């Protein structure tokens, strides 16, 4: 017995029911909303949270499209690496670029604090305190800071220019502190400037110490105050 073959012409009205159901065309599987949504969100991943959502929806899309139950397996798979890449771009945009912008402003602030535009030692000390962390301003007294600036001025002169050391801009110590290296040019010649940031103050870039030519205010804590007079020796 031969199988039924439909005629080469469309059936007349009212004759559709004569065809076996096996010959009716089957509908293709529906698209996975998770796969489509994950792919779109991954493309918008540079906004931050959309990268995380794109990654999650991409994984869900792979699950829902497995076995051919839904269409969109390729979109779901592509959403995962795209989310990782755009998420990295988001981190760069929201964290590292603002950080580098603030870091590039530090040499300008240093030159304003220690340059020829700062007429007095007190003005220089106040400018450095505006850059200092709460710990630095609490632990380094005004007398010590002014005495250190006086020594720097006597040894190096005023700061004429400053720029970030691009060869080794930042370094990290074992205790978690971060160093920002600056190239300084003083009246008496060049000198390296190293700014220290505690681990909790790194992103805000509030200095915890400043070292110029191997000398820092914290290391200068035992230095005599410029206003301190030596006591006269006791009479024999």
Short mmCIF file of N, CA and C in Angstrom, two decimals, residues 91-92 94-103 106 170 172 176 178 197-207:
data_model
loop_
_atom_site.label_atom_id
_atom_site.label_comp_id
_atom_site.label_asym_id
_atom_site.label_seq_id
_atom_site.Cartn_x
_atom_site.Cartn_y
_atom_site.Cartn_z
N UNK A 91 33.93 49.34 34.24
CA UNK A 91 34.85 49.55 35.36
C UNK A 91 35.87 50.61 35.02
N UNK A 92 36.36 50.57 33.78
CA UNK A 92 37.34 51.56 33.33
C UNK A 92 36.74 52.97 33.34
N UNK A 94 34.03 54.13 35.04
CA UNK A 94 33.50 54.62 36.30
C UNK A 94 34.54 54.69 37.41
N UNK A 95 35.66 53.97 37.29
CA UNK A 95 36.63 53.93 38.39
C UNK A 95 38.01 54.43 37.96
N UNK A 96 38.61 53.81 36.97
CA UNK A 96 40.00 54.10 36.67
C UNK A 96 40.20 55.44 35.99
N UNK A 97 39.32 55.82 35.08
CA UNK A 97 39.48 57.11 34.42
C UNK A 97 39.32 58.26 35.41
N UNK A 98 38.28 58.27 36.29
CA UNK A 98 38.23 59.32 37.33
C UNK A 98 39.43 59.29 38.26
N UNK A 99 39.93 58.07 38.57
CA UNK A 99 41.11 57.97 39.44
C UNK A 99 42.32 58.60 38.77
N UNK A 100 42.54 58.29 37.50
CA UNK A 100 43.68 58.87 36.78
C UNK A 100 43.53 60.38 36.62
N UNK A 101 42.29 60.84 36.49
CA UNK A 101 42.05 62.29 36.39
C UNK A 101 42.45 62.98 37.67
N UNK A 102 42.05 62.40 38.81
CA UNK A 102 42.43 63.00 40.11
C UNK A 102 43.94 62.91 40.32
N UNK A 103 44.54 61.79 39.89
CA UNK A 103 45.99 61.64 40.03
C UNK A 103 46.74 62.68 39.22
N UNK A 106 47.25 66.06 40.99
CA UNK A 106 48.13 66.16 42.16
C UNK A 106 49.39 66.98 41.87
N UNK A 170 52.83 54.30 40.03
CA UNK A 170 52.33 53.81 41.32
C UNK A 170 53.02 52.52 41.70
N UNK A 172 53.12 49.52 45.25
CA UNK A 172 52.43 49.08 46.45
C UNK A 172 53.40 48.40 47.40
N UNK A 176 50.11 47.27 52.25
CA UNK A 176 48.93 47.74 51.53
C UNK A 176 48.96 49.20 51.16
N UNK A 178 50.01 52.59 49.18
CA UNK A 178 50.28 52.87 47.77
C UNK A 178 51.15 54.11 47.66
N UNK A 197 49.78 56.84 50.23
CA UNK A 197 48.35 56.78 50.51
C UNK A 197 48.08 55.50 51.29
N UNK A 198 47.32 55.60 52.36
CA UNK A 198 46.93 54.40 53.08
C UNK A 198 45.94 53.61 52.23
N UNK A 199 45.75 52.35 52.57
CA UNK A 199 44.91 51.47 51.76
C UNK A 199 43.48 52.00 51.65
N UNK A 200 42.96 52.59 52.72
CA UNK A 200 41.58 53.09 52.68
C UNK A 200 41.46 54.46 52.04
N UNK A 201 42.60 55.12 51.78
CA UNK A 201 42.57 56.46 51.19
C UNK A 201 43.05 56.47 49.74
N UNK A 202 43.26 55.28 49.15
CA UNK A 202 43.84 55.23 47.81
C UNK A 202 42.92 55.87 46.79
N UNK A 203 41.64 55.47 46.80
CA UNK A 203 40.72 55.96 45.76
C UNK A 203 40.42 57.44 45.91
N UNK A 204 40.45 57.96 47.15
CA UNK A 204 40.21 59.39 47.34
C UNK A 204 41.47 60.21 47.12
N UNK A 205 42.65 59.54 47.10
CA UNK A 205 43.94 60.20 46.87
C UNK A 205 44.19 61.32 47.88
N UNK A 206 43.93 61.02 49.15
CA UNK A 206 44.30 61.92 50.24
C UNK A 206 45.63 61.42 50.79
N UNK A 207 46.65 62.25 50.74
CA UNK A 207 48.01 61.80 51.05
C UNK A 207 48.16 61.50 52.54
#
